[in-house]
PDB file of C-alpha atoms and ligand atoms in Angstrom:
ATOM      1  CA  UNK A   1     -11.050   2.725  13.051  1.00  0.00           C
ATOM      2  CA  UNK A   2      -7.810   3.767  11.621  1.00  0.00           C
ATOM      3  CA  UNK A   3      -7.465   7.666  10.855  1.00  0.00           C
ATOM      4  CA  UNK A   4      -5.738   8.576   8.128  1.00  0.00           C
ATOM      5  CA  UNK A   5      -4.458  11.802   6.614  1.00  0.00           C
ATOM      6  CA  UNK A   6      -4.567  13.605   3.188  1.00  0.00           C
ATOM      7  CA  UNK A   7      -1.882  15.886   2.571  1.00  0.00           C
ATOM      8  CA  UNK A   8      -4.772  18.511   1.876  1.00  0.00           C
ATOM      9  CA  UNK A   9      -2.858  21.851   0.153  1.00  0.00           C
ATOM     10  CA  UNK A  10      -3.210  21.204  -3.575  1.00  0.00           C
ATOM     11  CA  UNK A  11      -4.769  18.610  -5.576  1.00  0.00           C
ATOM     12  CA  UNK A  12      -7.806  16.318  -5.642  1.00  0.00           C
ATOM     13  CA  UNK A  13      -7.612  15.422  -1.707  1.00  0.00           C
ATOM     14  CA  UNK A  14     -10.845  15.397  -1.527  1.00  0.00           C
ATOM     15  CA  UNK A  15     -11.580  12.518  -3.930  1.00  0.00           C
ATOM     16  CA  UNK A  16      -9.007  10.617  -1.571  1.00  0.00           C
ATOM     17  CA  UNK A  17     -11.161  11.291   1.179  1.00  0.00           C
ATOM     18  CA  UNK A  18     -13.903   9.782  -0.118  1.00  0.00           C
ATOM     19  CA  UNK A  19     -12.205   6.616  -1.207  1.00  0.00           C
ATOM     20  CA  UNK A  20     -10.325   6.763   2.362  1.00  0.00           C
ATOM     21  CA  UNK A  21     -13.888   6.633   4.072  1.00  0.00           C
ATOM     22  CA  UNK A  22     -15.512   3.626   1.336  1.00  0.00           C
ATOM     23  CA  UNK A  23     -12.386   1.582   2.255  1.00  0.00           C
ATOM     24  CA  UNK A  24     -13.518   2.068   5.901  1.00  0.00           C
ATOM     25  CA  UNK A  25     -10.677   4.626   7.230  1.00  0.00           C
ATOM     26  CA  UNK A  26     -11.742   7.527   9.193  1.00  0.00           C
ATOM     27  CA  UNK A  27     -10.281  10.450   6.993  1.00  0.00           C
ATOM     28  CA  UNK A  28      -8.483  13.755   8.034  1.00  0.00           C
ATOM     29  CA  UNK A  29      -7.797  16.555   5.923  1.00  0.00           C
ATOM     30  CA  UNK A  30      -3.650  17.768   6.577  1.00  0.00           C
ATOM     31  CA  UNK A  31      -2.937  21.283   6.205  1.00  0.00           C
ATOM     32  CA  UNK A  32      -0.144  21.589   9.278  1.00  0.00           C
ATOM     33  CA  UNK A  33       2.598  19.980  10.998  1.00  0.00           C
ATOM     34  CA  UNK A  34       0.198  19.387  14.138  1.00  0.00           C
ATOM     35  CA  UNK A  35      -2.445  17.491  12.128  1.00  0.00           C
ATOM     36  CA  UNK A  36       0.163  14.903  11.739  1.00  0.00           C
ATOM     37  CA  UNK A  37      -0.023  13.687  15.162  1.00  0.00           C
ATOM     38  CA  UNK A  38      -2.077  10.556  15.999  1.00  0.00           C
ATOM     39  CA  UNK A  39      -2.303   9.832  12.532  1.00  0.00           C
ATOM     40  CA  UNK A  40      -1.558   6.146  11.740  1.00  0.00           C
ATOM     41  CA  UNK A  41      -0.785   6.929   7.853  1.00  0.00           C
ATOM     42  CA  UNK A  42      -0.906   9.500   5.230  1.00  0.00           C
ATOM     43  CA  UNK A  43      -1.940   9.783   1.122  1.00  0.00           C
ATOM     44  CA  UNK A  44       0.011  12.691  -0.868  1.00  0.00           C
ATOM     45  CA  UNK A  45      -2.444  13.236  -3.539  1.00  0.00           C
ATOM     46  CA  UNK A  46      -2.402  14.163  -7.207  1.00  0.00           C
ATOM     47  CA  UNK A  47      -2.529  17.760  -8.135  1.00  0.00           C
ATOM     48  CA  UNK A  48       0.468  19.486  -9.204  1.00  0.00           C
ATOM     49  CA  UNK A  49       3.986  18.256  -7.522  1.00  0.00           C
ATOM     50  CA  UNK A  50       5.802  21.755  -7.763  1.00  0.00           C
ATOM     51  CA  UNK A  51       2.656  23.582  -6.332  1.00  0.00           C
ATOM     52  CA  UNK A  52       2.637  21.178  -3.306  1.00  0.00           C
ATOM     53  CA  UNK A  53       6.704  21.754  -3.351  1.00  0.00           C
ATOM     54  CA  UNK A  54       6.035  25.175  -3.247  1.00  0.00           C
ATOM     55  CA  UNK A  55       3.548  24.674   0.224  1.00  0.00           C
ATOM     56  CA  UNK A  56       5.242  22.499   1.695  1.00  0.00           C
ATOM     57  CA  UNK A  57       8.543  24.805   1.891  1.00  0.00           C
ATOM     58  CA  UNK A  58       6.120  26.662   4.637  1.00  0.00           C
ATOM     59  CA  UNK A  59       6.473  25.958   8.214  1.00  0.00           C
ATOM     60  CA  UNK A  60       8.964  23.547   7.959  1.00  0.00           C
ATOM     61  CA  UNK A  61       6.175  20.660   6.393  1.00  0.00           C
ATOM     62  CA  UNK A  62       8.238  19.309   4.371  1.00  0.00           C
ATOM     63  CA  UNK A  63      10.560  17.938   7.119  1.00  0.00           C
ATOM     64  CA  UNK A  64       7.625  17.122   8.650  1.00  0.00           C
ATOM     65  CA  UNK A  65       6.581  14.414   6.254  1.00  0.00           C
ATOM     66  CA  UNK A  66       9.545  13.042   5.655  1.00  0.00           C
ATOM     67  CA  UNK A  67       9.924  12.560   9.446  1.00  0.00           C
ATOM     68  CA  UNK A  68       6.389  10.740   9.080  1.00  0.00           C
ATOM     69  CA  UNK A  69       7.663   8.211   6.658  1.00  0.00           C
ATOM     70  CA  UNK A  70      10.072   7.523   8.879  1.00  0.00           C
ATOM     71  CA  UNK A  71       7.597   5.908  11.341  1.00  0.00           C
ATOM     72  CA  UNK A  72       4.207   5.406   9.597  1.00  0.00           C
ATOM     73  CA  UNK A  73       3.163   4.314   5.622  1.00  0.00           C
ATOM     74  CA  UNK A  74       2.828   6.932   2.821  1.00  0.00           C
ATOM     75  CA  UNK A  75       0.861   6.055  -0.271  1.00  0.00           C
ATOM     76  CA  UNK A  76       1.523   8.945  -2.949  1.00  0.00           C
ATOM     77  CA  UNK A  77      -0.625   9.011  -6.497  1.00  0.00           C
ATOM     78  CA  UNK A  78       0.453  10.775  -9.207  1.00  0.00           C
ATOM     79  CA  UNK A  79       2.062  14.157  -7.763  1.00  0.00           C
ATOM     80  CA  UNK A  80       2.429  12.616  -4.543  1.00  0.00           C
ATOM     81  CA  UNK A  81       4.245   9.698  -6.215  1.00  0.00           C
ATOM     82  CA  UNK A  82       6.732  11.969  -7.674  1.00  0.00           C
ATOM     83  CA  UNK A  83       6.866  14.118  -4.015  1.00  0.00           C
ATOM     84  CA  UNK A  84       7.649  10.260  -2.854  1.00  0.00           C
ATOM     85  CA  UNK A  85      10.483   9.305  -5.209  1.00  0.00           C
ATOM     86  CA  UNK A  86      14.240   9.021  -4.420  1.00  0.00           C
ATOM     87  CA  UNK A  87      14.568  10.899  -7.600  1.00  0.00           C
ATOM     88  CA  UNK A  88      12.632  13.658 -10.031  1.00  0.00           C
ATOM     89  CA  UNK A  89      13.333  14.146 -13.387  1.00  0.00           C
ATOM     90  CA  UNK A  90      11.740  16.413 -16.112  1.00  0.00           C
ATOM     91  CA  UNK A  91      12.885  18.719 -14.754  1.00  0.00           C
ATOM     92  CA  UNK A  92      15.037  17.427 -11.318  1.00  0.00           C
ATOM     93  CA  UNK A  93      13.474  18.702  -8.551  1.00  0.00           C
ATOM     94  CA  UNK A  94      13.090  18.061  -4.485  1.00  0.00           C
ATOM     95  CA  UNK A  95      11.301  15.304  -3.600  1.00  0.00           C
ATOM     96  CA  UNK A  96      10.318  13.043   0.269  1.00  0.00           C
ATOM     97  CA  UNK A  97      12.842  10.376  -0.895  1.00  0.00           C
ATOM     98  CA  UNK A  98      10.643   7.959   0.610  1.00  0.00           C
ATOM     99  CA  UNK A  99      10.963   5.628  -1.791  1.00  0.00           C
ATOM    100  CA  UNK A 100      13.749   4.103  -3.790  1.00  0.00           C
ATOM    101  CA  UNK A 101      12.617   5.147  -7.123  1.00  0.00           C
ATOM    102  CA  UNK A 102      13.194   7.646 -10.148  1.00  0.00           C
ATOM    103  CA  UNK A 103      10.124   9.098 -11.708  1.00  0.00           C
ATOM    104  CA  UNK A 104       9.914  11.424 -14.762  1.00  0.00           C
ATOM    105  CA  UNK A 105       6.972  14.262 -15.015  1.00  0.00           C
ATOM    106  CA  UNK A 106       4.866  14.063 -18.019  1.00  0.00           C
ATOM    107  CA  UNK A 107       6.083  11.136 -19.578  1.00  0.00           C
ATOM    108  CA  UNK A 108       3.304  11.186 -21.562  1.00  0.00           C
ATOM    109  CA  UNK A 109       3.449  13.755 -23.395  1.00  0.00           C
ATOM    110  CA  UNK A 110       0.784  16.249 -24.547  1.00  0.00           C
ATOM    111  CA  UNK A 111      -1.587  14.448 -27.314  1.00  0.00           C
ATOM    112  CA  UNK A 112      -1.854  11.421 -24.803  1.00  0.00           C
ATOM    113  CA  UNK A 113      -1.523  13.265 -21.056  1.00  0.00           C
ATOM    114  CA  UNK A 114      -4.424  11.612 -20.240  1.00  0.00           C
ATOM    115  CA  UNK A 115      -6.599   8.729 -20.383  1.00  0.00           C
ATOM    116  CA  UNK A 116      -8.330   5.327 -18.918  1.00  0.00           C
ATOM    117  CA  UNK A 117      -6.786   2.309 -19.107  1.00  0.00           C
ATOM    118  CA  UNK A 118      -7.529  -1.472 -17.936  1.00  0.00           C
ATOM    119  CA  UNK A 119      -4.617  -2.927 -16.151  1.00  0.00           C
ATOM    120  CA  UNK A 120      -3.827  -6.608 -15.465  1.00  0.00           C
ATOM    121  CA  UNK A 121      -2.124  -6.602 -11.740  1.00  0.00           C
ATOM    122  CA  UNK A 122       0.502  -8.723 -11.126  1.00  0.00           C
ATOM    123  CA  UNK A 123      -0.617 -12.304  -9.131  1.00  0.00           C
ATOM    124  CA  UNK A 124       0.445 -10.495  -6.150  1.00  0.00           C
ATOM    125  CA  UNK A 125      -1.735  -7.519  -6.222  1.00  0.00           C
ATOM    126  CA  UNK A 126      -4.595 -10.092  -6.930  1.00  0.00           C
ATOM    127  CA  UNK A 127      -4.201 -11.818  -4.038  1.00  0.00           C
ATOM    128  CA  UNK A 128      -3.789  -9.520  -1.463  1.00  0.00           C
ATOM    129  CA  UNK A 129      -6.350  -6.715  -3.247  1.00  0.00           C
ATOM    130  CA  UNK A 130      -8.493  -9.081  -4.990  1.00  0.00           C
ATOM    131  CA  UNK A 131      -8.381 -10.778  -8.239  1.00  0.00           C
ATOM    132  CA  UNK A 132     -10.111  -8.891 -11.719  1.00  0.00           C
ATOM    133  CA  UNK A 133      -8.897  -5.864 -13.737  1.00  0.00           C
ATOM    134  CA  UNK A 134      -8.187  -2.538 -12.816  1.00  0.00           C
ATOM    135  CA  UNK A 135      -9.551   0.715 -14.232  1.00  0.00           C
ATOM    136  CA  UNK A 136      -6.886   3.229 -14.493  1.00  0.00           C
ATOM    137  CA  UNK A 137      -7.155   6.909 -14.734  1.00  0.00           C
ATOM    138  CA  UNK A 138      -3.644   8.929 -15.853  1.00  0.00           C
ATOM    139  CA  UNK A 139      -3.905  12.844 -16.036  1.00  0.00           C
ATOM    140  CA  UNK A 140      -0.534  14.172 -17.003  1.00  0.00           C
ATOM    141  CA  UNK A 141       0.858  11.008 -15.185  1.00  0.00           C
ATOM    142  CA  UNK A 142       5.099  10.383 -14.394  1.00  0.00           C
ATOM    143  CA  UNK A 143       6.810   7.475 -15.441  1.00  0.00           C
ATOM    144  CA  UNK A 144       8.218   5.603 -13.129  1.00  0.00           C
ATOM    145  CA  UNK A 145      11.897   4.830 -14.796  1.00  0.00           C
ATOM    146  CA  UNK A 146      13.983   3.176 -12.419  1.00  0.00           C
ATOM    147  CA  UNK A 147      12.749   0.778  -9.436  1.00  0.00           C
ATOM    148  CA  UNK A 148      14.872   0.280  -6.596  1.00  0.00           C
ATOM    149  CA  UNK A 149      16.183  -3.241  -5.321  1.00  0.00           C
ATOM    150  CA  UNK A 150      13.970  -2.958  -2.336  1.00  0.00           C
ATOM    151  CA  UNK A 151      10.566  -1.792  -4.016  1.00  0.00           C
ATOM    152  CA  UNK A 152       8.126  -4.272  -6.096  1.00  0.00           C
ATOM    153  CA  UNK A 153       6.364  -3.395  -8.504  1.00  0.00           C
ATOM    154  CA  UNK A 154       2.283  -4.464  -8.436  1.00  0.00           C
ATOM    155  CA  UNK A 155       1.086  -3.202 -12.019  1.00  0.00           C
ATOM    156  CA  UNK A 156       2.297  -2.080 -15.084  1.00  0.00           C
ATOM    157  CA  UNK A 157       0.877  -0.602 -18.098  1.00  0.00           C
ATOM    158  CA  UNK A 158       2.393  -0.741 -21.413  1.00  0.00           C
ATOM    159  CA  UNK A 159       5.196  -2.353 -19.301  1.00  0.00           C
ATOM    160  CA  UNK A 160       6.131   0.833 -17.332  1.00  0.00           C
ATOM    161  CA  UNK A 161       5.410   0.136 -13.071  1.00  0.00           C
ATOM    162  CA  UNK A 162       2.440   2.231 -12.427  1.00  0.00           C
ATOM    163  CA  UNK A 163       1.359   0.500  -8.849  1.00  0.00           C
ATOM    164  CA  UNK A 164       4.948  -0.124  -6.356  1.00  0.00           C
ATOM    165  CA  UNK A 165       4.993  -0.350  -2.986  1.00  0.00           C
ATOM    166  CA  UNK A 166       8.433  -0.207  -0.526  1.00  0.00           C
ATOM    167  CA  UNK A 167       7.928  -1.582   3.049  1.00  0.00           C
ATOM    168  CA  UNK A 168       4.985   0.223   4.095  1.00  0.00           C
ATOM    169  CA  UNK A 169       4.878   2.947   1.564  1.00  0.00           C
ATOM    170  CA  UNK A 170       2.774   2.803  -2.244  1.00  0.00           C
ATOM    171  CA  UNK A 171       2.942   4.648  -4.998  1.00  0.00           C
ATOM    172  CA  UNK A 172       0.877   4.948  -8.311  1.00  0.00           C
ATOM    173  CA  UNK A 173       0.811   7.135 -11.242  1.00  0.00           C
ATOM    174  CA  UNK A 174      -2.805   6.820 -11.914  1.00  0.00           C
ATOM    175  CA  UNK A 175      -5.856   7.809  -9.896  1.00  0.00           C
ATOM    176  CA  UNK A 176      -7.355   5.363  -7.947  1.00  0.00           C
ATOM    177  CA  UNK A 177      -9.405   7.886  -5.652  1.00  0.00           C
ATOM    178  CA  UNK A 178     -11.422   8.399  -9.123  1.00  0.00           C
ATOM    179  CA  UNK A 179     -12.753   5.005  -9.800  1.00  0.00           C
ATOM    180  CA  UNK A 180     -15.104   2.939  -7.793  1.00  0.00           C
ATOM    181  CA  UNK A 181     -12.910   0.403  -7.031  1.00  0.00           C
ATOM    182  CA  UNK A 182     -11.273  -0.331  -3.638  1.00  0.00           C
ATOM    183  CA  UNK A 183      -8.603  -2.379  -4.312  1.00  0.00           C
ATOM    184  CA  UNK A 184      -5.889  -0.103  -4.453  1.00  0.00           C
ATOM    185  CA  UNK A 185      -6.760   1.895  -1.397  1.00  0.00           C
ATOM    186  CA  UNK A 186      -7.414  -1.366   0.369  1.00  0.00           C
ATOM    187  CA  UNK A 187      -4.370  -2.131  -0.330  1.00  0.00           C
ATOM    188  CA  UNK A 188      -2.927   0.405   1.782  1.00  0.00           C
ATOM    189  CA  UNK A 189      -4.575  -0.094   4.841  1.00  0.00           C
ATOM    190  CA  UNK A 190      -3.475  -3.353   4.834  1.00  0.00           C
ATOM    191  CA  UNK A 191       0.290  -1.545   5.641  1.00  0.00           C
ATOM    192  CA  UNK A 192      -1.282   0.434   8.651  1.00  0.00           C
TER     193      UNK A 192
HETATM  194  N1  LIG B   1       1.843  16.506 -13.935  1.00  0.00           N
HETATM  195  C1  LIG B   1       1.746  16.617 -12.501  1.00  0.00           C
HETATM  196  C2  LIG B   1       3.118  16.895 -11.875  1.00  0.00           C
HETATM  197  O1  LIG B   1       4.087  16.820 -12.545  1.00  0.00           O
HETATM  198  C3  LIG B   1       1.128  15.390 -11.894  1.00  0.00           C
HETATM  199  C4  LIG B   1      -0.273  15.189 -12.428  1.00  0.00           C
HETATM  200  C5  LIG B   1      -1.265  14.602 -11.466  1.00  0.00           C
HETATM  201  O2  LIG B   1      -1.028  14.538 -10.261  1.00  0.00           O
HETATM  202  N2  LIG B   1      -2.401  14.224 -11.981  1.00  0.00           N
HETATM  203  O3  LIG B   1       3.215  17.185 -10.738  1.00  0.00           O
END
């Protein structure tokens, strides 16, 4: 069974748990360096990005992770997308750089910060994941603005990429740890 970790300072980790354990992965709640080791990949959750910033600073954890991207696949929703990107905006702040992408906080806005939404994947999400819509959740979601050369992008809504994936890394700005569907989580341990 593959173990995998949840970056488990801030944020709705354990909702990612959960999901982690329905898509058949053995989960592990992070809250150190050392948990890192043996792990054969990792989800940043959502929460709040500058919070998690703020934790990570500690004990040299931040370093950490970006050392574990180097060798093993990251999948990062919503805060842990932006912690992810290559590039924060709204306002600019540190970030993994894990991925060669440029995500904006809030992009939203206020009235609509959040809400459920049916996506249609792209062909490729359907046949790897599994064909059918996807329920959605955003809560104060980023945009993602720019998409690297290197990335793909799996789903959009309102044509903005909201599912991406890089090598062995994913990102999405919704919540798929809040539905009942798999797909999305399936996904990802298809990379480990
Ligand atoms: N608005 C949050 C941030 O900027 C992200 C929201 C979420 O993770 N649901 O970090």
């Amino acid at each position: 069974m593959k173990r995998v970790g949840v970056l488990s300072l801030q944020g709705d980790f354990a909702a990612h748990g959960a999901a982690l354990e329905r898509a058949g992965a053995e989960a592990v709640f992070v809250r150190d360096r050392e948990q890192l080791a043996g792990l054969d990949g990792l989800v940043i959750p959502g929460g709040e990005s500058t919070t998690m910033l703020k934790l990570l600073r500690y004990d040299g954890m931040l370093e950490a992770l970006r050392e574990f991207g180097r060798r093993k696949p990251v999948f990062g929703t919503c805060a842990g997308a932006i912690l992810m990107a290559g590039r924060v905006l709204n306002p600019e702040q540190d970030s993994l750089g894990l991925m060669d992408i440029e995500v904006e906080r809030n992009a939203y806005g206020r009235q609509l910060d959040s809400r459920v939404a049916a996506l249609h994947p792209e062909p490729e999400f359907q046949e790897r994941a599994g064909a059918g819509s996807l329920e959605a959740v955003f809560i104060r979601a980023p945009k993602i603005r720019r998409v690297g050369k290197g990335a793909r992008v799996l789903a959009r809504y309102g044509g903005d990429p909201v599912l991406v994936e890089q090598g062995p890394h994913l990102v999405a700005t919704f919540h798929p740890e809040l539905t009942a569907d798999p797909r999305v989580h399936g996904l990802f341990m298809e990379k480990l």
